[in-house]
CSV table of C-alpha atoms in Angstrom, one decimal:
chain,number,residue,atom,x,y,z
A,1,MET,CA,-1.1,23.3,-12.5
A,2,ARG,CA,2.1,25.2,-13.9
A,3,PHE,CA,4.2,22.2,-13.3
A,4,GLY,CA,2.7,20.1,-15.9
A,5,ARG,CA,1.6,16.5,-15.9
A,6,THR,CA,4.8,15.0,-14.7
A,7,LEU,CA,3.8,16.1,-11.0
A,8,LEU,CA,2.1,13.3,-9.3
A,9,VAL,CA,1.3,12.6,-5.6
A,10,LEU,CA,0.9,9.4,-3.6
A,11,GLY,CA,-1.3,9.4,-0.6
A,12,VAL,CA,0.0,7.0,2.2
A,13,THR,CA,-3.6,6.4,2.9
A,14,ALA,CA,-3.6,4.6,-0.6
A,15,LEU,CA,-0.9,2.4,0.5
A,16,LEU,CA,-2.8,1.3,3.5
A,17,SER,CA,-5.8,0.1,1.4
A,18,ALA,CA,-4.0,-1.0,-1.7
A,19,PRO,CA,-4.3,-4.9,-2.5
A,20,VAL,CA,-1.4,-7.2,-2.3
A,21,ALA,CA,-0.3,-8.0,-5.8
A,22,PHE,CA,2.4,-10.7,-5.1
A,23,VAL,CA,2.4,-13.0,-2.0
A,24,LEU,CA,5.7,-14.8,-1.1
A,25,GLY,CA,3.9,-16.3,1.9
A,26,GLU,CA,1.4,-16.1,4.7
A,27,THR,CA,3.5,-13.9,6.7
A,28,SER,CA,4.7,-11.5,4.2
A,29,ALA,CA,1.3,-10.7,2.8
A,30,ALA,CA,0.2,-8.2,5.6
A,31,ALA,CA,3.6,-6.2,5.4
A,32,THR,CA,3.4,-5.8,1.6
A,33,ARG,CA,2.0,-2.9,-0.1
A,34,VAL,CA,1.4,-1.9,-3.6
A,35,VAL,CA,1.6,1.4,-5.5
A,36,LYS,CA,-0.4,1.4,-8.5
A,37,LEU,CA,1.0,4.0,-10.8
A,38,GLN,CA,-1.7,4.3,-13.2
A,39,ASP,CA,-4.0,5.5,-10.5
A,40,LEU,CA,-1.7,8.4,-8.9
A,41,PRO,CA,-3.6,11.4,-8.5
A,42,ALA,CA,-2.3,15.0,-9.3
A,43,LEU,CA,-1.2,17.4,-6.8
A,44,GLU,CA,-4.2,19.4,-7.3
A,45,SER,CA,-6.4,16.7,-6.0
A,46,ILE,CA,-5.0,16.9,-2.4
A,47,LEU,CA,-4.7,20.7,-2.1
A,48,GLY,CA,-8.2,21.0,-0.9
A,49,GLN,CA,-7.6,18.6,2.1
A,50,LEU,CA,-4.3,20.4,2.9
A,51,ALA,CA,-6.2,23.9,3.0
A,52,GLY,CA,-8.1,22.8,5.9
A,53,LYS,CA,-5.2,22.1,8.2
A,54,ARG,CA,-3.8,24.7,10.4
A,55,VAL,CA,-0.2,23.4,9.8
A,56,VAL,CA,1.1,21.7,6.8
A,57,TYR,CA,4.7,20.6,6.8
A,58,VAL,CA,6.2,20.1,3.3
A,59,GLY,CA,9.5,18.6,3.1
A,60,GLU,CA,12.2,19.2,0.5
A,61,SER,CA,15.8,18.2,-0.5
A,62,HIS,CA,17.5,21.5,-0.3
A,63,ASP,CA,18.9,21.4,-3.8
A,64,ARG,CA,15.9,20.2,-5.7
A,65,TYR,CA,14.2,23.2,-7.7
A,66,ASP,CA,11.1,21.0,-8.2
A,67,HIS,CA,10.7,20.5,-4.6
A,68,HIS,CA,10.5,24.3,-4.0
A,69,LEU,CA,8.0,24.7,-6.8
A,70,ASN,CA,5.8,22.0,-5.3
A,71,GLN,CA,6.1,24.1,-1.8
A,72,LEU,CA,4.9,27.1,-3.6
A,73,ALA,CA,2.0,25.3,-5.2
A,74,VAL,CA,0.8,24.3,-1.7
A,75,ILE,CA,1.3,27.7,-0.3
A,76,GLU,CA,-0.6,29.5,-3.2
A,77,ARG,CA,-3.5,27.1,-2.5
A,78,MET,CA,-3.7,27.5,1.1
A,79,HIS,CA,-3.3,31.3,0.7
A,80,ALA,CA,-6.2,31.2,-1.9
A,81,ALA,CA,-8.3,29.5,0.5
A,82,SER,CA,-7.5,31.9,3.4
A,83,PRO,CA,-5.2,34.7,3.5
A,84,ASP,CA,-4.2,34.3,7.1
A,85,LEU,CA,-1.2,32.3,6.4
A,86,ALA,CA,2.3,32.4,7.4
A,87,ILE,CA,5.5,30.5,6.1
A,88,GLY,CA,7.8,28.9,8.5
A,89,VAL,CA,11.2,28.3,7.0
A,90,GLU,CA,14.4,26.2,8.0
A,91,PHE,CA,16.6,28.2,5.7
A,92,PHE,CA,16.7,31.4,7.9
A,93,GLN,CA,17.8,31.6,11.5
A,94,GLN,CA,15.8,33.2,14.2
A,95,PRO,CA,18.0,36.2,15.3
A,96,PHE,CA,17.3,37.6,11.8
A,97,GLN,CA,13.5,37.8,11.8
A,98,PRO,CA,13.5,41.6,11.9
A,99,HIS,CA,15.2,41.7,8.4
A,100,LEU,CA,12.7,39.3,7.1
A,101,ASP,CA,9.9,41.4,8.4
A,102,ALA,CA,11.5,44.5,6.8
A,103,TYR,CA,11.8,42.7,3.4
A,104,ILE,CA,8.0,41.6,3.6
A,105,ARG,CA,7.0,45.1,4.3
A,106,ARG,CA,9.2,46.3,1.2
A,107,GLU,CA,11.4,48.5,3.3
A,108,ILE,CA,14.5,46.6,1.9
A,109,ASP,CA,15.1,44.8,-1.3
A,110,THR,CA,16.3,41.0,-1.9
A,111,THR,CA,19.8,41.8,-2.0
A,112,GLU,CA,19.8,43.9,1.2
A,113,MET,CA,17.9,41.1,2.9
A,114,LEU,CA,20.1,38.5,1.8
A,115,ALA,CA,23.2,40.5,3.2
A,116,ARG,CA,21.4,41.3,6.7
A,117,THR,CA,20.4,37.7,7.2
A,118,GLU,CA,23.5,36.5,6.3
A,119,TYR,CA,22.1,33.8,4.1
A,120,PHE,CA,25.0,33.0,1.9
A,121,ARG,CA,27.2,32.4,5.2
A,122,ARG,CA,24.6,30.4,6.9
A,123,TRP,CA,22.6,28.4,4.5
A,124,GLN,CA,24.6,28.6,1.2
A,125,PHE,CA,22.3,27.0,-1.2
A,126,ASP,CA,21.4,28.8,-4.4
A,127,PHE,CA,19.1,31.6,-3.3
A,128,ARG,CA,17.3,31.1,-6.7
A,129,LEU,CA,15.8,28.0,-5.5
A,130,TYR,CA,13.8,29.7,-2.8
A,131,ALA,CA,13.4,33.0,-4.5
A,132,PRO,CA,9.9,32.3,-5.9
A,133,ILE,CA,8.5,31.3,-2.6
A,134,LEU,CA,10.0,34.7,-0.9
A,135,ALA,CA,8.7,36.8,-4.0
A,136,TYR,CA,5.2,35.3,-3.6
A,137,ALA,CA,5.4,36.0,0.1
A,138,ARG,CA,6.4,39.5,-0.3
A,139,SER,CA,4.0,40.2,-3.1
A,140,HIS,CA,1.0,39.1,-0.7
A,141,GLY,CA,2.3,40.5,2.5
A,142,ILE,CA,2.5,36.8,4.0
A,143,PRO,CA,4.8,36.7,7.2
A,144,VAL,CA,7.9,34.5,6.5
A,145,ILE,CA,9.1,33.2,10.1
A,146,ALA,CA,12.7,32.2,10.5
A,147,LEU,CA,12.6,28.9,12.4
A,148,ASN,CA,16.2,27.8,12.6
A,149,VAL,CA,18.5,28.1,15.6
A,150,PRO,CA,21.8,30.0,15.1
A,151,THR,CA,24.9,28.3,13.6
A,152,GLU,CA,26.9,29.4,16.5
A,153,LEU,CA,25.0,27.2,18.8
A,154,THR,CA,24.7,24.0,16.7
A,155,SER,CA,28.4,24.2,15.8
A,156,LYS,CA,29.3,24.7,19.5
A,157,VAL,CA,27.2,21.7,20.8
A,158,GLY,CA,28.4,19.4,17.7
A,159,GLN,CA,32.0,20.2,18.8
A,160,ASN,CA,31.6,20.1,22.6
A,161,GLY,CA,28.1,19.0,23.6
A,162,LEU,CA,25.3,20.7,25.3
A,163,GLU,CA,27.4,21.2,28.5
A,164,SER,CA,29.7,23.6,26.8
A,165,LEU,CA,27.0,26.2,26.3
A,166,THR,CA,26.9,29.2,28.4
A,167,ALA,CA,23.9,30.0,30.9
A,168,GLU,CA,22.8,32.8,28.4
A,169,GLU,CA,23.1,30.5,25.4
A,170,ARG,CA,21.0,27.9,27.3
A,171,ALA,CA,18.4,30.6,27.9
A,172,SER,CA,17.9,31.1,24.2
A,173,LEU,CA,17.0,27.6,23.6
A,174,PRO,CA,13.9,25.5,24.4
A,175,LYS,CA,13.4,24.7,27.8
A,176,ASN,CA,12.1,21.2,27.1
A,177,ILE,CA,14.0,18.8,24.9
A,178,ASP,CA,12.1,15.6,24.5
A,179,ARG,CA,14.5,12.5,24.1
A,180,SER,CA,11.9,9.9,24.7
A,181,ASP,CA,11.3,8.8,21.1
A,182,ALA,CA,13.7,5.6,20.7
A,183,ASP,CA,12.7,5.3,17.0
A,184,TYR,CA,13.9,8.8,16.3
A,185,ARG,CA,17.3,8.1,17.8
A,186,ALA,CA,17.5,4.5,16.2
A,187,ARG,CA,16.9,6.2,12.7
A,188,LEU,CA,19.7,9.0,13.5
A,189,GLU,CA,21.9,6.3,14.6
A,190,ARG,CA,21.6,4.3,11.2
A,191,ILE,CA,22.3,7.7,9.5
A,192,PHE,CA,25.4,8.3,11.7
A,193,ARG,CA,26.8,4.8,11.4
A,194,GLN,CA,27.2,5.2,7.7
A,195,HIS,CA,30.2,7.2,8.4
A,196,ALA,CA,33.6,5.7,9.3
A,197,GLY,CA,35.2,6.5,12.6
A,198,SER,CA,32.3,7.3,14.4
A,199,GLU,CA,32.2,6.9,18.2
A,200,LYS,CA,29.4,7.1,20.9
A,201,ARG,CA,30.5,10.4,22.1
A,202,ASP,CA,30.3,11.9,18.5
A,203,PHE,CA,26.8,10.2,18.1
A,204,ASP,CA,25.4,11.6,21.3
A,205,ARG,CA,26.6,15.1,20.1
A,206,PHE,CA,25.0,14.5,16.7
A,207,VAL,CA,21.7,13.6,18.4
A,208,ASP,CA,22.0,16.7,20.4
A,209,VAL,CA,22.5,19.0,17.4
A,210,GLN,CA,19.4,17.2,15.8
A,211,LEU,CA,17.3,17.7,18.9
A,212,LEU,CA,18.4,21.3,19.0
A,213,TRP,CA,17.4,21.9,15.3
A,214,ASP,CA,13.9,20.0,15.7
A,215,GLU,CA,13.0,21.3,19.2
A,216,GLY,CA,14.3,25.0,18.3
A,217,MET,CA,12.4,25.2,15.0
A,218,ALA,CA,9.3,23.5,16.6
A,219,ALA,CA,9.3,25.9,19.7
A,220,ARG,CA,9.6,29.0,17.3
A,221,ALA,CA,6.6,27.9,15.2
A,222,ALA,CA,4.5,27.1,18.2
A,223,GLU,CA,5.5,30.4,19.7
A,224,TYR,CA,4.2,32.2,16.6
A,225,LEU,CA,0.9,30.2,16.3
A,226,ARG,CA,0.0,30.9,19.9
A,227,ALA,CA,0.7,34.6,19.5
A,228,ASN,CA,-1.4,34.6,16.2
A,229,PRO,CA,-4.3,32.4,16.8
A,230,SER,CA,-6.1,33.2,13.5
A,231,ARG,CA,-3.1,32.3,11.4
A,232,ARG,CA,-2.2,28.9,9.7
A,233,MET,CA,1.5,27.9,8.7
A,234,VAL,CA,3.1,26.0,6.0
A,235,VAL,CA,6.4,24.7,7.5
A,236,LEU,CA,9.2,24.3,4.8
A,237,ALA,CA,12.2,22.2,6.1
A,238,GLY,CA,14.3,19.1,5.0
A,239,THR,CA,12.8,15.7,5.0
A,240,GLY,CA,14.7,14.7,8.0
A,241,HIS,CA,13.0,17.0,10.2
A,242,LEU,CA,9.5,16.0,9.1
A,243,ALA,CA,9.6,12.3,8.3
A,244,TYR,CA,7.4,10.0,10.6
A,245,GLY,CA,6.5,13.3,12.3
A,246,ALA,CA,9.2,12.7,15.0
A,247,GLY,CA,11.3,15.8,14.2
A,248,ILE,CA,9.4,19.2,14.1
A,249,PRO,CA,5.7,17.9,13.9
A,250,SER,CA,5.5,16.0,17.2
A,251,ARG,CA,7.4,18.6,19.0
A,252,LEU,CA,5.3,21.5,17.8
A,253,GLY,CA,2.1,19.3,18.5
A,254,ARG,CA,3.2,18.9,22.0
A,255,ARG,CA,3.3,22.7,22.4
A,256,VAL,CA,0.3,23.7,20.4
A,257,PRO,CA,-2.5,21.1,19.6
A,258,VAL,CA,-3.0,21.7,15.9
A,259,THR,CA,-4.7,19.9,13.0
A,260,SER,CA,-1.8,19.2,10.5
A,261,ALA,CA,-0.5,17.0,7.5
A,262,ILE,CA,2.9,16.1,6.5
A,263,VAL,CA,3.9,16.1,2.7
A,264,LEU,CA,7.1,14.8,1.7
A,265,GLN,CA,8.8,14.7,-1.6
A,266,GLY,CA,10.1,11.5,-3.3
A,267,GLY,CA,13.9,10.8,-4.2
A,268,GLY,CA,16.1,9.3,-1.6
A,269,ILE,CA,13.4,8.3,0.9
A,270,GLU,CA,12.0,4.8,1.7
A,271,LEU,CA,8.3,4.7,1.5
A,272,SER,CA,6.4,3.3,4.4
A,273,PRO,CA,2.7,3.9,5.4
A,274,ASP,CA,3.7,5.9,8.5
A,275,ILE,CA,6.4,8.3,7.0
A,276,ALA,CA,4.0,10.9,6.0
A,277,ASP,CA,0.3,11.5,4.9
A,278,PHE,CA,1.3,12.4,1.3
A,279,VAL,CA,4.5,11.9,-0.9
A,280,LEU,CA,4.8,14.0,-4.1
A,281,LEU,CA,6.7,12.4,-7.1
A,282,SER,CA,7.9,15.1,-9.6
A,283,GLU,CA,10.4,15.3,-12.4
A,284,GLU,CA,13.6,16.7,-11.5
A,285,ARG,CA,13.9,20.5,-12.6
A,286,ARG,CA,17.2,22.3,-12.5
A,287,LEU,CA,17.9,26.0,-12.3
A,288,PRO,CA,19.5,27.7,-15.4
A,289,PRO,CA,23.0,28.4,-15.3
A,290,ALA,CA,24.0,31.5,-13.3
A,291,GLY,CA,26.0,34.2,-14.3
A,292,THR,CA,29.2,34.5,-12.4
A,293,LEU,CA,32.4,36.4,-12.3
A,294,GLY,CA,34.4,33.2,-12.4
A,295,VAL,CA,36.8,34.0,-9.5
A,296,VAL,CA,37.9,32.4,-6.3
A,297,LEU,CA,37.5,34.8,-3.4
A,298,GLU,CA,39.5,35.1,-0.2
A,299,PRO,CA,38.0,36.8,2.6
A,300,VAL,CA,41.3,38.5,4.4
A,301,ASP,CA,41.2,42.0,5.3
A,302,GLY,CA,38.5,42.5,2.7
A,303,VAL,CA,37.5,40.5,-0.3
A,304,HIS,CA,40.4,39.7,-2.5
A,305,ILE,CA,40.7,37.7,-5.7
A,306,ALA,CA,42.9,34.5,-5.0
A,307,GLY,CA,42.4,32.8,-8.5
A,308,PHE,CA,40.2,32.5,-11.4
A,309,ALA,CA,38.1,30.0,-13.1
A,310,GLU,CA,38.9,28.8,-16.6
A,311,GLU,CA,38.0,31.3,-19.3
A,312,SER,CA,37.1,33.8,-16.4
A,313,ALA,CA,34.8,36.7,-17.2
A,314,ALA,CA,36.6,38.8,-14.5
A,315,GLN,CA,39.9,38.0,-15.7
A,316,THR,CA,38.9,38.7,-19.3
A,317,ALA,CA,37.8,42.2,-18.2
A,318,GLY,CA,41.1,43.0,-16.6
A,319,LEU,CA,40.9,42.0,-13.1
A,320,ARG,CA,44.0,40.6,-11.5
A,321,ARG,CA,45.0,38.1,-8.5
A,322,HIS,CA,45.1,40.0,-5.3
A,323,ASP,CA,42.8,42.8,-6.4
A,324,GLN,CA,40.5,43.6,-3.7
A,325,ILE,CA,36.7,44.0,-4.6
A,326,VAL,CA,35.3,47.0,-2.8
A,327,ALA,CA,32.0,47.5,-4.9
A,328,VAL,CA,29.7,45.7,-7.3
A,329,ASP,CA,27.4,48.1,-9.4
A,330,GLY,CA,28.2,50.8,-6.9
A,331,ARG,CA,27.0,48.9,-3.7
A,332,PRO,CA,29.8,48.3,-1.1
A,333,VAL,CA,31.2,44.8,-0.5
A,334,GLY,CA,32.7,43.9,2.9
A,335,SER,CA,32.4,40.1,2.6
A,336,VAL,CA,32.3,37.2,0.1
A,337,ALA,CA,28.4,36.8,1.3
A,338,ASP,CA,28.0,40.4,0.1
A,339,VAL,CA,29.4,39.5,-3.5
A,340,LYS,CA,27.0,36.5,-3.6
A,341,ALA,CA,24.1,38.6,-2.5
A,342,LEU,CA,24.8,41.3,-5.3
A,343,LEU,CA,25.0,38.8,-8.0
A,344,TRP,CA,22.4,36.1,-6.9
A,345,ASP,CA,19.9,37.0,-9.7
A,346,LYS,CA,22.4,37.6,-12.5
A,347,SER,CA,22.5,35.5,-15.7
A,348,PRO,CA,25.1,34.7,-18.1
A,349,GLY,CA,25.6,37.7,-20.8
A,350,GLU,CA,24.5,40.4,-18.1
A,351,ARG,CA,27.1,43.2,-17.4
A,352,VAL,CA,28.2,44.4,-13.9
A,353,LYS,CA,30.6,47.0,-12.9
A,354,VAL,CA,33.2,45.7,-10.3
A,355,THR,CA,35.4,48.3,-8.5
A,356,VAL,CA,38.8,47.2,-7.1
A,357,SER,CA,41.6,48.4,-5.2
A,358,ARG,CA,45.0,47.3,-6.1
A,359,GLY,CA,46.8,47.9,-2.8
A,360,PHE,CA,49.7,50.0,-1.5
A,361,PHE,CA,51.4,50.4,-4.9
A,362,ASP,CA,48.3,51.4,-6.7
A,363,PRO,CA,46.0,52.8,-4.3
A,364,SER,CA,43.6,54.2,-6.6
A,365,GLU,CA,40.3,52.6,-7.1
A,366,GLN,CA,39.5,51.1,-10.7
A,367,GLN,CA,36.3,50.0,-12.2
A,368,PHE,CA,35.8,47.2,-14.6
A,369,GLU,CA,32.7,46.3,-16.6
A,370,VAL,CA,32.4,42.5,-16.6
A,371,GLU,CA,30.1,40.4,-18.9
A,372,LEU,CA,29.1,37.5,-16.6
A,373,ARG,CA,29.5,33.9,-17.9
A,374,ALA,CA,28.1,30.6,-17.0
A,375,HIS,CA,31.3,29.0,-15.3
A,376,GLN,CA,31.2,25.3,-14.7
A,377,LYS,CA,34.0,25.2,-12.2
A,378,ALA,CA,34.0,28.8,-11.0
A,379,GLY,CA,35.0,29.5,-7.4
A,380,ASP,CA,32.9,31.4,-5.1
A,381,LYS,CA,31.3,33.7,-7.7
């Protein structure tokens, strides 16, 4: 495997059968489980089991690069076993599916896809975390299915409750939202109560948003699987949407009976025999530094430079505060997200051409060549 010997996987079934090593008393023995670290198998050993499932859920901490590399390993093995595969993802929202389809068909490039899906406004995590997965899907023609519901709806529900939605907005949501899982609600409440100043009304809205996410993503995945009965799917989503099968998995299974497995990833989760089928343990890997302009951008009547990072690449090249960025490498800029989309794959030392307008007193556009740097405290880009 490309990830070396540090990648381990713990099957929860092993937890169920492991002997108890230290017993405090008669009553504690039945509840105690042991993980024998010397016997942990490698990821490769379970990929054959996963390949036989119609749906495999693989969790993530969004900012863990190793988690996304593990997801890719599962996708590669399942695709090798059978090419009729789709990838359902949390990090794109449903209304933007046509742009993902165009990307997989090679009709648009990555930069255009990121701009059209509004990735940097709606998800914001460094796209380099997900880029290997999208590149693999594109190179093999694997459909990528946008599962998430629009930010506009979850934000509205979070602020004003489900009752604030219009009839048209409600029509775009799943008709059946299951509230019967008391354990699901109790886990959400434990998370919610960690924040000071919480009120019951706010918690009810918090639950509504979580249900909207989980039911919405499950409904979209189920819709795709019904329409494509020969396809299998790998679902990539945050741990909270998959743990204990109570988020997306149970709600998808309510709509479409499928064989499935849940794979979570270690780091920040409390192990218990019912949390998943497998838990992956991998050494944390970080992305290399990104090449940035070292600017703070302000989206008012265009994209203006509001400030600079220390030792800013842009400032060194001659850009000034209040400059309006109108193009990067000849491609027009209309938003901060456009700038991020144009720079997402740049490394320190690469050069880009930045075209700016200096306003009423200096209306002509000027172009500057900027050698990007790895700014530690840069602003937007």
